[in-house]
C-alpha cells in the first residue's frame, strides 16, 4: 500500500500539470494575448469551482458528447485525408525508428497510451461513488471502462494515421511551444476538412481536454484520499481509534496547487513538461502493473490470463529497464 501511495502522489501531481498545461495551450489558440501560465491559473480555478460546487456530474454527461464530437471529426478528417494525395518534400529523408535515439520518443508516446495504468484504481472509486447515487452493477462499470479504453485507443491510432498522411514528409517540424502546438493541431484538421472547421475543432479539442483535466483532478484526489485513509486506519492513535479522514476537496485543492508548482518549474514549456510527464508515467507503469496483478491474483484466474499478465509485466519491465540503461549511458 505504501508503494502505491508514493507512486500515486507522483503520478497525480505530474499528470495534473501535464493535462492542465496542454488544456491551457489549446485555450491559448483562442486567447493568444494571454500567457499560458495565466491560462493555467484560470483553468485551475474554473476546475476547482466546478468540482467543489458539485457540478462535475453535469459536465460528465456533457463530456461524453464532446468526446463523441471529437471522434466524429477525427474519423471524418482521416477519411478525407486518405482520399487526398500525400505530398512529400523532395529532400525529405524518413528517419529510422530502429535507432536507440528513437527510444525516448517511443517511451514518451507510450506513457499515456491509451490511458495511464492507474486508471483501474480511479475507475473503481468512481464506480463506488456512482453506486451511492444510482444502481450500477459491476457489469455496467466494466462496460463503461472497456468502452472508454478502446475508444481512446482507436482515437490514438486515428491521430497517428492523420499525422502520417498530413504531417509526415513535410518540411514543417512539429511545434512543441504551447501556442504553436495548438495552431498546428487545429490547422491539421482544417487542411483536410476545410477552414470552416477551425473554431469547431479547436473548441471541441479544448472542451475534451478540459473534461480530462477535471477527471484527473477528481480521480487522483479520490485515490490519494483513499490511500491515506487506509494507511491511517492501519496506524491508529494512542486511544486506539483511527484518525479522521479529510475531505475530498482538500485533496483536490492540494493536488491542483502541486501541479501548478510543476508548471511554474518548467516555466510553461509544453514540450519538456509533457515529455517529462509521459516518460515518468511509463517508468512507473511496471510497478502499477505489478500492484494490479497482485490484487487480481487473490481471486482465481484462468491459466491463460495469468500467462497474459506475466507477459505484460515482463514486457513493461524490460522496456523500462532498457530505457533506464540508455538514459544513464546518454547522460555521461
mmCIF file with all atom_site columns, C-alpha atoms in Angstrom, residues 142-152:
data_model
loop_
_atom_site.group_PDB
_atom_site.id
_atom_site.type_symbol
_atom_site.label_atom_id
_atom_site.label_alt_id
_atom_site.label_comp_id
_atom_site.label_asym_id
_atom_site.label_entity_id
_atom_site.label_seq_id
_atom_site.pdbx_PDB_ins_code
_atom_site.Cartn_x
_atom_site.Cartn_y
_atom_site.Cartn_z
_atom_site.occupancy
_atom_site.B_iso_or_equiv
_atom_site.pdbx_formal_charge
_atom_site.auth_seq_id
_atom_site.auth_comp_id
_atom_site.auth_asym_id
_atom_site.auth_atom_id
_atom_site.pdbx_PDB_model_num
ATOM 1  C CA . UNK A 1 142 ? -16.719 -2.805 -16.732 1.00 0.00 ? 142 UNK A CA 1
ATOM 2  C CA . UNK A 1 143 ? -18.621 -1.912 -19.886 1.00 0.00 ? 143 UNK A CA 1
ATOM 3  C CA . UNK A 1 144 ? -18.045 1.831  -19.360 1.00 0.00 ? 144 UNK A CA 1
ATOM 4  C CA . UNK A 1 145 ? -14.368 1.252  -18.618 1.00 0.00 ? 145 UNK A CA 1
ATOM 5  C CA . UNK A 1 146 ? -13.778 -1.011 -21.622 1.00 0.00 ? 146 UNK A CA 1
ATOM 6  C CA . UNK A 1 147 ? -15.710 1.281  -23.955 1.00 0.00 ? 147 UNK A CA 1
ATOM 7  C CA . UNK A 1 148 ? -13.750 4.356  -22.887 1.00 0.00 ? 148 UNK A CA 1
ATOM 8  C CA . UNK A 1 149 ? -10.455 2.465  -23.059 1.00 0.00 ? 149 UNK A CA 1
ATOM 9  C CA . UNK A 1 150 ? -10.930 1.111  -26.575 1.00 0.00 ? 150 UNK A CA 1
ATOM 10 C CA . UNK A 1 151 ? -12.391 4.356  -27.932 1.00 0.00 ? 151 UNK A CA 1
ATOM 11 C CA . UNK A 1 152 ? -9.312  6.174  -26.609 1.00 0.00 ? 152 UNK A CA 1
#
